[in-house]
PDB file of C-alpha atoms in Angstrom:
ATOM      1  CA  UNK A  29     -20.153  21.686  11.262  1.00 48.00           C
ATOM      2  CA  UNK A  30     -18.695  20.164  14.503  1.00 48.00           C
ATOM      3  CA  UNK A  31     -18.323  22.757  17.276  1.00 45.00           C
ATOM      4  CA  UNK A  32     -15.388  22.400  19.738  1.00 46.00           C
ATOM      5  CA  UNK A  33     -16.504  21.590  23.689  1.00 44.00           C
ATOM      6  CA  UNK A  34     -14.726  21.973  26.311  1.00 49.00           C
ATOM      7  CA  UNK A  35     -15.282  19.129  28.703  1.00 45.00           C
ATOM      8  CA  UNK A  36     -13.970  20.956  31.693  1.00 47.00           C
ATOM      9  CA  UNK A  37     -16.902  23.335  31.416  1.00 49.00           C
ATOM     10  CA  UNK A  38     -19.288  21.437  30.887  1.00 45.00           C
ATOM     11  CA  UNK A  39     -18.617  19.052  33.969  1.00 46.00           C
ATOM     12  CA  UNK A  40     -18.738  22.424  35.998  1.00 53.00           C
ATOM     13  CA  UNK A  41     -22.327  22.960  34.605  1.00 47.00           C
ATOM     14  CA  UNK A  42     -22.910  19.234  35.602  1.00 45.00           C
ATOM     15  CA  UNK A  43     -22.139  20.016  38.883  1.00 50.00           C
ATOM     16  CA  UNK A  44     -23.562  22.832  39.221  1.00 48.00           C
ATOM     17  CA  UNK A  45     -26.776  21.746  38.063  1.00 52.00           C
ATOM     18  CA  UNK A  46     -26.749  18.846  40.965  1.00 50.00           C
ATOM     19  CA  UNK A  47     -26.066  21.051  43.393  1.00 50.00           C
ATOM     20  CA  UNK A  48     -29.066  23.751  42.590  1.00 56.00           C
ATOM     21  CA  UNK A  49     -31.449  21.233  40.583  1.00 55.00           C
ATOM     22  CA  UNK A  50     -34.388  23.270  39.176  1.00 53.00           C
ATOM     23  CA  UNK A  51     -37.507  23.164  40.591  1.00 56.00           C
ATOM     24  CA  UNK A  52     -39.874  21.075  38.430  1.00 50.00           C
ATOM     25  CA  UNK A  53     -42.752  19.947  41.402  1.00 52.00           C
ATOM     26  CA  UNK A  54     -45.180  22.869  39.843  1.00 47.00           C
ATOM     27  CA  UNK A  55     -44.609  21.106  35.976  1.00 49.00           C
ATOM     28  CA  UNK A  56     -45.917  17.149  36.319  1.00 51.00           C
ATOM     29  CA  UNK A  57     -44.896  17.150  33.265  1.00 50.00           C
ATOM     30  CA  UNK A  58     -41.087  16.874  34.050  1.00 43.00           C
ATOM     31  CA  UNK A  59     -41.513  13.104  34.536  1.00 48.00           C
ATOM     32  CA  UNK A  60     -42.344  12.556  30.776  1.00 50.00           C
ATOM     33  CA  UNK A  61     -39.510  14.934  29.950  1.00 45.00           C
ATOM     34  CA  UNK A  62     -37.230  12.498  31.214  1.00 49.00           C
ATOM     35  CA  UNK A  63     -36.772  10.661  28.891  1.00 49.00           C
ATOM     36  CA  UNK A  64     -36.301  12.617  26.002  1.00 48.00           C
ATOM     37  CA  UNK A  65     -34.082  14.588  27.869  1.00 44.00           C
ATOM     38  CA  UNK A  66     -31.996  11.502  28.206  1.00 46.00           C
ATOM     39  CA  UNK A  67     -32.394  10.862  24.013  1.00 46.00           C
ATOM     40  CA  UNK A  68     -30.657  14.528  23.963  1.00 53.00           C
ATOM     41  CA  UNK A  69     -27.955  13.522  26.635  1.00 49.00           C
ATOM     42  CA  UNK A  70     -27.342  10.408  24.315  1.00 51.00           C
ATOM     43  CA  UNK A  71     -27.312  12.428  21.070  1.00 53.00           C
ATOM     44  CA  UNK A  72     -24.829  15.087  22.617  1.00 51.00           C
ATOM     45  CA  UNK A  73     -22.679  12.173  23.934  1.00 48.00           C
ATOM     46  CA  UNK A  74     -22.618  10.877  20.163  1.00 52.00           C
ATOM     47  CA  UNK A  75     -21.924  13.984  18.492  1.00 52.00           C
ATOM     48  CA  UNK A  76     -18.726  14.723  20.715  1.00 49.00           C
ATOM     49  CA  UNK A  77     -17.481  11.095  20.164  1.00 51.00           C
ATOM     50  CA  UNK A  78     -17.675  11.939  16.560  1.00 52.00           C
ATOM     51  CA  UNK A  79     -16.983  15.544  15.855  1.00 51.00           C
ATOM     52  CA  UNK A  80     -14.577  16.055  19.253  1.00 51.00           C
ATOM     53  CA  UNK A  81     -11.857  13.575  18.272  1.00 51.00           C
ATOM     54  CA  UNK A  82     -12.401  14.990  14.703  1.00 50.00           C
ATOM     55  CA  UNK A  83     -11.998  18.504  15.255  1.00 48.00           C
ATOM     56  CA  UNK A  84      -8.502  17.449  17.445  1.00 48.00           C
ATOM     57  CA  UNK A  85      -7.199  15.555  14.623  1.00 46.00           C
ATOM     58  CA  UNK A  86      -7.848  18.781  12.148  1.00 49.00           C
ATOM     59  CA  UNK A  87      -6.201  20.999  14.632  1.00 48.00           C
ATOM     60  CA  UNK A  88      -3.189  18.342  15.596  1.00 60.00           C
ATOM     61  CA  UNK A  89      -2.885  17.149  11.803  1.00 72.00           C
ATOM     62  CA  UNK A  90       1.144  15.619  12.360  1.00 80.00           C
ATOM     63  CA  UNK A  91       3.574  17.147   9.849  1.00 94.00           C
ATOM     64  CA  UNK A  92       6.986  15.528   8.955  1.00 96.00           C
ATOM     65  CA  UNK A  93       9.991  16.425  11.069  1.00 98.00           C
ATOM     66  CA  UNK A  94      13.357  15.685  10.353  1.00 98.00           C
ATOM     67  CA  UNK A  95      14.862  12.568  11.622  1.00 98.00           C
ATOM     68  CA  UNK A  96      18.499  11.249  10.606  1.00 98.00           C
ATOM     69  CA  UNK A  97      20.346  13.553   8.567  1.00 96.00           C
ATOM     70  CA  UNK A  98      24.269  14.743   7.707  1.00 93.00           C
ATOM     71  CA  UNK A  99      25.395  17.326   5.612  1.00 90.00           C
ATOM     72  CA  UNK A 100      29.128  17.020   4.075  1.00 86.00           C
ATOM     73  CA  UNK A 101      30.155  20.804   3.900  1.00 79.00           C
ATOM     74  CA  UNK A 102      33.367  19.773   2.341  1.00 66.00           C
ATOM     75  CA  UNK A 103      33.572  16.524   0.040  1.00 65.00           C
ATOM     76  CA  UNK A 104      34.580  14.066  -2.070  1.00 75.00           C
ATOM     77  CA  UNK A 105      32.362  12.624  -4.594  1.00 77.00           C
ATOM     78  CA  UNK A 106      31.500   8.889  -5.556  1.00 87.00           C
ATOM     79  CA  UNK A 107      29.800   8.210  -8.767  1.00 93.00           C
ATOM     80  CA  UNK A 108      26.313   6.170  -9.252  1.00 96.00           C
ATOM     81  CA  UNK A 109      26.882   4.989 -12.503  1.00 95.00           C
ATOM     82  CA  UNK A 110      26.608   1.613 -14.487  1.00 95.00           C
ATOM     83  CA  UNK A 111      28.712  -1.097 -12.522  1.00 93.00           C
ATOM     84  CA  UNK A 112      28.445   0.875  -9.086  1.00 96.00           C
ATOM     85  CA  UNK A 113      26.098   1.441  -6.677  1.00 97.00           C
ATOM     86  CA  UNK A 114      26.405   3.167  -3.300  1.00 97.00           C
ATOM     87  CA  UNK A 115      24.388   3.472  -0.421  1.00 97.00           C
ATOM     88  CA  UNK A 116      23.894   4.339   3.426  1.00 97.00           C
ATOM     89  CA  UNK A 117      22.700   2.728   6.172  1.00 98.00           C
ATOM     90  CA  UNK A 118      20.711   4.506   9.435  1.00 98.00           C
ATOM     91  CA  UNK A 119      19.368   3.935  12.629  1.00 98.00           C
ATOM     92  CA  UNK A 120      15.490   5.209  12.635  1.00 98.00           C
ATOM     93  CA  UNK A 121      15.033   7.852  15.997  1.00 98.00           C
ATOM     94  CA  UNK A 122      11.518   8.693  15.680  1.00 97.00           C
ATOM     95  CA  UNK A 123       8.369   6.352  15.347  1.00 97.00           C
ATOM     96  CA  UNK A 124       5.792   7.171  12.492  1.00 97.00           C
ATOM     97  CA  UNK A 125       5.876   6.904   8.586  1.00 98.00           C
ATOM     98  CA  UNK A 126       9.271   7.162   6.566  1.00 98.00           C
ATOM     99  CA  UNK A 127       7.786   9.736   4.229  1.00 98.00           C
ATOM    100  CA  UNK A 128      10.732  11.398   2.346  1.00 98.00           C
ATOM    101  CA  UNK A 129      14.986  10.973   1.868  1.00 98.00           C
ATOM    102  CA  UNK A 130      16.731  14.070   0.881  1.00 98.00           C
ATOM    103  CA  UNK A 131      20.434  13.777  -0.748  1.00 97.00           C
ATOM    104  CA  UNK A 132      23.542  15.650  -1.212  1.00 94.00           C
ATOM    105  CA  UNK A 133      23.164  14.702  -5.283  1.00 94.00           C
ATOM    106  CA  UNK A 134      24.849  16.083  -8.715  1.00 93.00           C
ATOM    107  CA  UNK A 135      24.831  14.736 -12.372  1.00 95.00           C
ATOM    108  CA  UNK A 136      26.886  15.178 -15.123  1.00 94.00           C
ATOM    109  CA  UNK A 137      25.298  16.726 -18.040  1.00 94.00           C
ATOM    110  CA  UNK A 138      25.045  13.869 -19.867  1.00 95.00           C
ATOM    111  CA  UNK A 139      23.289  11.518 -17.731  1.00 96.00           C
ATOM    112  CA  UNK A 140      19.893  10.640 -18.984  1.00 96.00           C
ATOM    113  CA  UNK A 141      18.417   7.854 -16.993  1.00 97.00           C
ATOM    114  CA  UNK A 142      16.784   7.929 -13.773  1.00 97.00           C
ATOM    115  CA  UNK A 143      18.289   7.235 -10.513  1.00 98.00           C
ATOM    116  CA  UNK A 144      17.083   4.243  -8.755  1.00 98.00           C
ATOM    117  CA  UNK A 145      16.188   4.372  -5.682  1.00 98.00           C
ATOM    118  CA  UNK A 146      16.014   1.500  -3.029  1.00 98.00           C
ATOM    119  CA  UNK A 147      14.951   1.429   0.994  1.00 98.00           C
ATOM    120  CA  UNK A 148      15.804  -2.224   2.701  1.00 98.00           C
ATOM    121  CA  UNK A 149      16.154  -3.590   6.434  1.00 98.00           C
ATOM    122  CA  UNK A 150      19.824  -3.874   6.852  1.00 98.00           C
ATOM    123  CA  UNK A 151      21.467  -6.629   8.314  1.00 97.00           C
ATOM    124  CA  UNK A 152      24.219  -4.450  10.574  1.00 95.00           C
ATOM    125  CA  UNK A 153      24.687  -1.701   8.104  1.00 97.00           C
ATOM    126  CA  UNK A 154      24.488  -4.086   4.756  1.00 98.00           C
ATOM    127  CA  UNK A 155      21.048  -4.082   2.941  1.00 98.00           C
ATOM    128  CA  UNK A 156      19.377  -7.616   3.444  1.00 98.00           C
ATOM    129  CA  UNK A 157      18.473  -8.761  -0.309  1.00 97.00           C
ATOM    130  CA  UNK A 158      15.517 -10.502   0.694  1.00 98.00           C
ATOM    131  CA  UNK A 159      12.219  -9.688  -1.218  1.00 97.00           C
ATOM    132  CA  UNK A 160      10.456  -9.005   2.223  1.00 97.00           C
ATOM    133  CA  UNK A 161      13.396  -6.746   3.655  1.00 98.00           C
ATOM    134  CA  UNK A 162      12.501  -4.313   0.594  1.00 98.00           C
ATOM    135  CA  UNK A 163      10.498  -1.444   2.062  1.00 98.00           C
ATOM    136  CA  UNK A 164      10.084   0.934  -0.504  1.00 98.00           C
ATOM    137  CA  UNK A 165      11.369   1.105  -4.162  1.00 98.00           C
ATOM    138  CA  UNK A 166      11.071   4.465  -6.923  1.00 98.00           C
ATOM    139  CA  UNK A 167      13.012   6.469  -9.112  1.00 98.00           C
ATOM    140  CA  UNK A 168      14.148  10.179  -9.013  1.00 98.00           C
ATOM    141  CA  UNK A 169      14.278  11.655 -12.935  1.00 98.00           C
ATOM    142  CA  UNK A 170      17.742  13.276 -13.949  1.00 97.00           C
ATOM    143  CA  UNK A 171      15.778  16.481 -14.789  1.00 96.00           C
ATOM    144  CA  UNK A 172      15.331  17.015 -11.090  1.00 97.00           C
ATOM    145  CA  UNK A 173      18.983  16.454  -9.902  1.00 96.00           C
ATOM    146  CA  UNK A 174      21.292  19.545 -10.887  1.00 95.00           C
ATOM    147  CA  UNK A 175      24.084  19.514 -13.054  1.00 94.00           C
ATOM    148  CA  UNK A 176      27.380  20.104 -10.693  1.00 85.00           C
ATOM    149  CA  UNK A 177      29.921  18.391  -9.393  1.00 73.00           C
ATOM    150  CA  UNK A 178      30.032  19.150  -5.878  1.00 77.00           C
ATOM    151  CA  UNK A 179      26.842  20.573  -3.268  1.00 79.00           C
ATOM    152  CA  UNK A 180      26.530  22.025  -0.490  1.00 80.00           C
ATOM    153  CA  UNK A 181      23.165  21.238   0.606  1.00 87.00           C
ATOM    154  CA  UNK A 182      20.539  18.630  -0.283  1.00 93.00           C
ATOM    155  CA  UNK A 183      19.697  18.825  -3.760  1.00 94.00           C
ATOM    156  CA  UNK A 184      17.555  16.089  -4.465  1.00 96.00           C
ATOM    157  CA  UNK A 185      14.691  14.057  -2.765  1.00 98.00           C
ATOM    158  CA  UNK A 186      12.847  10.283  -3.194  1.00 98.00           C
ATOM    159  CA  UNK A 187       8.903  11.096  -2.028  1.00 98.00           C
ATOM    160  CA  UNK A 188       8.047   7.763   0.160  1.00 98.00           C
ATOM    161  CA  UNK A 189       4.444   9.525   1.039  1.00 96.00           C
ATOM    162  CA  UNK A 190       2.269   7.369  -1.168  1.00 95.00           C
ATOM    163  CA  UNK A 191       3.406   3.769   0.124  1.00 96.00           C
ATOM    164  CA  UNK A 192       5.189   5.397   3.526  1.00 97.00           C
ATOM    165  CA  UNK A 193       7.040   2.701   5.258  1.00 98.00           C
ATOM    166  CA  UNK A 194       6.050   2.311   8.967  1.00 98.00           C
ATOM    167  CA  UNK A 195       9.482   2.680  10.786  1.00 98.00           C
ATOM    168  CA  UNK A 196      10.226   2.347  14.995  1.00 97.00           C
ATOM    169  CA  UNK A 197      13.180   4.095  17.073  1.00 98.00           C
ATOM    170  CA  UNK A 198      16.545   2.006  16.886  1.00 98.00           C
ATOM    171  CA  UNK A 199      15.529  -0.055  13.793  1.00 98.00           C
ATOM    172  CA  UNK A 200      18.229  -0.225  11.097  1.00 98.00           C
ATOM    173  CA  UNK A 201      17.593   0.999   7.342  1.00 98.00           C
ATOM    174  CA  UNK A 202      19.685   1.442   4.123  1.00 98.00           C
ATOM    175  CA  UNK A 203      18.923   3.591   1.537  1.00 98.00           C
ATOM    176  CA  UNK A 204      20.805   2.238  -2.412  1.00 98.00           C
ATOM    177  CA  UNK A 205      21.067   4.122  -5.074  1.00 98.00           C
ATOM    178  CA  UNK A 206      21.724   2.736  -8.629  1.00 98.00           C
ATOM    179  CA  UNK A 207      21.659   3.719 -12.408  1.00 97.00           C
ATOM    180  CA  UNK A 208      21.983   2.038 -15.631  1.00 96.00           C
ATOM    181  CA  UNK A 209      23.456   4.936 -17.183  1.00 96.00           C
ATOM    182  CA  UNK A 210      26.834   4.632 -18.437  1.00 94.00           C
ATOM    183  CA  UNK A 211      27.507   8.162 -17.617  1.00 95.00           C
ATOM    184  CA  UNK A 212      27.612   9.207 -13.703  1.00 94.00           C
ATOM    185  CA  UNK A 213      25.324  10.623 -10.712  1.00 96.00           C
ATOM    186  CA  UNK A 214      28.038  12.072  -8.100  1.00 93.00           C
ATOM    187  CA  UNK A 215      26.821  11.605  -4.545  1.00 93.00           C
ATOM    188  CA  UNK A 216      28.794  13.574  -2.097  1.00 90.00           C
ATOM    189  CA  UNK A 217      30.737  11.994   1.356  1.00 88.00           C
ATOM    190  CA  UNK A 218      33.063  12.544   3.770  1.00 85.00           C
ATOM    191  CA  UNK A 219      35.626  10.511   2.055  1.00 76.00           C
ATOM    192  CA  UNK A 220      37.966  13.644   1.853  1.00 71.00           C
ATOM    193  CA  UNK A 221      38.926  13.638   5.446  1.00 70.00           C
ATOM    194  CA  UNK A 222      38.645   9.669   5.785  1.00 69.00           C
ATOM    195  CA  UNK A 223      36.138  10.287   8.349  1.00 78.00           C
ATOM    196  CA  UNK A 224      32.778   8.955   9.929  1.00 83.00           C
ATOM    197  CA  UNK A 225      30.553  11.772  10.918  1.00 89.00           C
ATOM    198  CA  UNK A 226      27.573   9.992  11.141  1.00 94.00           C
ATOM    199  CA  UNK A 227      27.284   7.589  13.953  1.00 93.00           C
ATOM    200  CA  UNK A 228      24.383   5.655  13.485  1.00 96.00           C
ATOM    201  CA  UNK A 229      25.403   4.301  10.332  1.00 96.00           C
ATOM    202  CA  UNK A 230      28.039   4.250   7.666  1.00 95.00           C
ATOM    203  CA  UNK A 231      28.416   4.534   3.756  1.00 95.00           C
ATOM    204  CA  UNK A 232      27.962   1.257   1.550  1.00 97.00           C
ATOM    205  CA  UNK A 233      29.342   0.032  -2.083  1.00 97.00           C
ATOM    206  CA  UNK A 234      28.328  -2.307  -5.081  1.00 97.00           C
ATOM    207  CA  UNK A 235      31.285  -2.482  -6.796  1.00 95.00           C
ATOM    208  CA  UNK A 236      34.617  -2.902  -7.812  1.00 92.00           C
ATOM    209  CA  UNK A 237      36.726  -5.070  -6.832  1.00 91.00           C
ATOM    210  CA  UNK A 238      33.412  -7.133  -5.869  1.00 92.00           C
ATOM    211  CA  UNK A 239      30.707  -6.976  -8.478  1.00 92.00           C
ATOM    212  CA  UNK A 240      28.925  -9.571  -6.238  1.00 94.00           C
ATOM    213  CA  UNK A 241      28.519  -8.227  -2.331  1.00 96.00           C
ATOM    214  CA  UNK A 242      27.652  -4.776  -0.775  1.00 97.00           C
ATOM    215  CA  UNK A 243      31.061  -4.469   1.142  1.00 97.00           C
ATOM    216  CA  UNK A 244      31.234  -0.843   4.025  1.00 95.00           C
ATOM    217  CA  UNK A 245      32.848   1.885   3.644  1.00 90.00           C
ATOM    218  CA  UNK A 246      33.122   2.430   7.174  1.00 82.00           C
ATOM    219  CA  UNK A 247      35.299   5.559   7.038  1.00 83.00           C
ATOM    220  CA  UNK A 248      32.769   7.411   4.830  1.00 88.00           C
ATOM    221  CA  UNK A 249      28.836   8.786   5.503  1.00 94.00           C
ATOM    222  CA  UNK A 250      26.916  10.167   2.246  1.00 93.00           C
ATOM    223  CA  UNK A 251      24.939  13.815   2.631  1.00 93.00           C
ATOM    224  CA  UNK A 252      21.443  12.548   2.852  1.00 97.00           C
ATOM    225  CA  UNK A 253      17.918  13.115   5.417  1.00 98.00           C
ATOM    226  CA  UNK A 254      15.265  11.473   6.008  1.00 98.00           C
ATOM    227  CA  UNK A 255      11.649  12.718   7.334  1.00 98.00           C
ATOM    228  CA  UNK A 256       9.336  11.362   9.493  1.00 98.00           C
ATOM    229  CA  UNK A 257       5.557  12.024   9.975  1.00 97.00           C
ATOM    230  CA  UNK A 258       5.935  10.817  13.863  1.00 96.00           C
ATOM    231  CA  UNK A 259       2.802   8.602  15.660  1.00 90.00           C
ATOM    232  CA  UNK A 260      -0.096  11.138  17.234  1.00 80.00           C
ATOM    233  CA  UNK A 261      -0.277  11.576  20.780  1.00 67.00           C
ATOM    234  CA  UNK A 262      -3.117   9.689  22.278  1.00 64.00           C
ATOM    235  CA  UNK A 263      -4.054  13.340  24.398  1.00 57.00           C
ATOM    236  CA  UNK A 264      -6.972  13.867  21.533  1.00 51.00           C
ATOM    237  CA  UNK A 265      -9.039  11.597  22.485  1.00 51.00           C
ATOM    238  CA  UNK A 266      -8.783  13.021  26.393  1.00 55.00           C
ATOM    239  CA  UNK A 267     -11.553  15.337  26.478  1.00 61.00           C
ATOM    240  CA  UNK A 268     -13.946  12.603  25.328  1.00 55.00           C
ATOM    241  CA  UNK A 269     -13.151  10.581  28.095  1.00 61.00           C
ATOM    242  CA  UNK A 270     -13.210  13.472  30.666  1.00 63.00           C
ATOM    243  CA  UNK A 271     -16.507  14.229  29.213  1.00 65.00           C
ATOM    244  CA  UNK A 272     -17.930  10.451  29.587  1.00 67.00           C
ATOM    245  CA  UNK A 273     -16.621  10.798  32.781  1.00 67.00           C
ATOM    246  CA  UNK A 274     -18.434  13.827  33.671  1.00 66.00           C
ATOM    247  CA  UNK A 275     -21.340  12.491  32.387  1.00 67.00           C
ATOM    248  CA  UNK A 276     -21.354   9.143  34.513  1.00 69.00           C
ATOM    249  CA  UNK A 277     -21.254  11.076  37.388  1.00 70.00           C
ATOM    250  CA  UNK A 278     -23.774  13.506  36.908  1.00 64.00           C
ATOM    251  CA  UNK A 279     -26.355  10.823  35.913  1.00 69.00           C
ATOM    252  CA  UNK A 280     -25.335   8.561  38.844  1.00 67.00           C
ATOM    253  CA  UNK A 281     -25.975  11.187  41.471  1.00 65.00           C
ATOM    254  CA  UNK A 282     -29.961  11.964  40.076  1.00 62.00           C
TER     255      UNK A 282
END
């Protein structure tokens, strides 16, 4: 196993060890011990480079946090359904992996097919249609979005983990939701006040009267959330320098 060091300590015992060096003029020996003392110096250098950084990471192991989110407490409800598809554009705040979107979802009991689900650059707030601007694409089953008209919370989820997208603070996403199902998904907005509680974005539409273009909604958001798994913080590999460090100068001043 890969023990923990603390590199403070052990450039006080470097110090300390300069400063009352042992006594070694009654062993002539010492001079051949030089140099395998050096091999161990070497191996315990090695050993922290590998297990030191290691260790950190197990300890420091980043978890997703919450990024972009709004919740519509009290709604109106646009349907997913065949001929209509709805979406709603972001602006990323942390930097990291785009691991999970959470939505304010419902389904009426007869909808069968899955729920297609799409994450693109946007071009303002309008998803850009080109095949490189596509950043992640999956499916959520009906079975796991619950039968009701209106929510109150986030009821349903697209998992991003297995081909995360690498997002950066201020960049400008769109998630789209579609279905081929002739009967509806309901995904709640602020529609019912005409309002814009979101900031950073704005609610988006596939539809009638333009079967053709993603028009804006711009007086609507959509519940949804989105998670982040945010970059590590360079301190872990800190102690590995202060200890290379340490060890420079101890070796310098014999």
């Amino acid at each position: 196993m890969c023990a923990r060091f603390n590199s403070a300590s052990l450039w006080q015992y470097l110090e300390f060890r300069h400063v009352n060096p042992p006594n070694h003029s009654f062993c002539p020996a010492w001079c051949h011990a030089r140099k395998p003392f050096a091999i161990t110096v070497a191996g315990l250098v090695t050993s922290l480079l590998i297990c030191g950084p290691m260790a950190s990471l197990r300890a420091d192991t980043p978890v997703p946090v919450v990024d972009q989110q709004i919740i519509v407490v009290q709604q109106a409800a646009l349907a997913v359904t065949t001929g209509q598809s709805l979406g709603q554009s972001f602006t990323v705040g942390l930097a990291g992996s785009l691991t999970r979107i959470d939505f304010q979802l419902g389904r009426n009991s007869g909808t069968t097919q899955p729920l297609q689900v799409e994450l693109r650059a946007a071009n303002g707030d309008l998803p850009d249609l080109a095949p490189s601007a596509l950043l992640f694409s999956g499916t959520i089953a009906a079975a796991d979005v619950p039968i009701l008209t209106f929510t109150s919370s986030f009821t349903a989820s697209i998992d991003l983990s297995s081909a995360a997208p690498v997002v950066t603070p201020g960049e400008k996403l769109v998630v789209l939701l579609s279905s081929s199902d002739s009967d509806w998904y309901n995904w709640d907005n602020s529609g019912y006040f005409n309002s814009n509680p979101y900031t950073n974005g704005t609610s988006v539409k596939l539809g009638y009267p333009d079967y053709s273009n993603w028009v804006t909604l711009d007086n609507w958001d959509f519940g949804f959330r989105t998670w982040v798994v945010p970059v590590p913080e360079p301190s872990v590999l800190l102690p590995v320098g202060l200890l290379i460090l340490a060890l420079r100068r101890w070796l310098a001043k014999r």
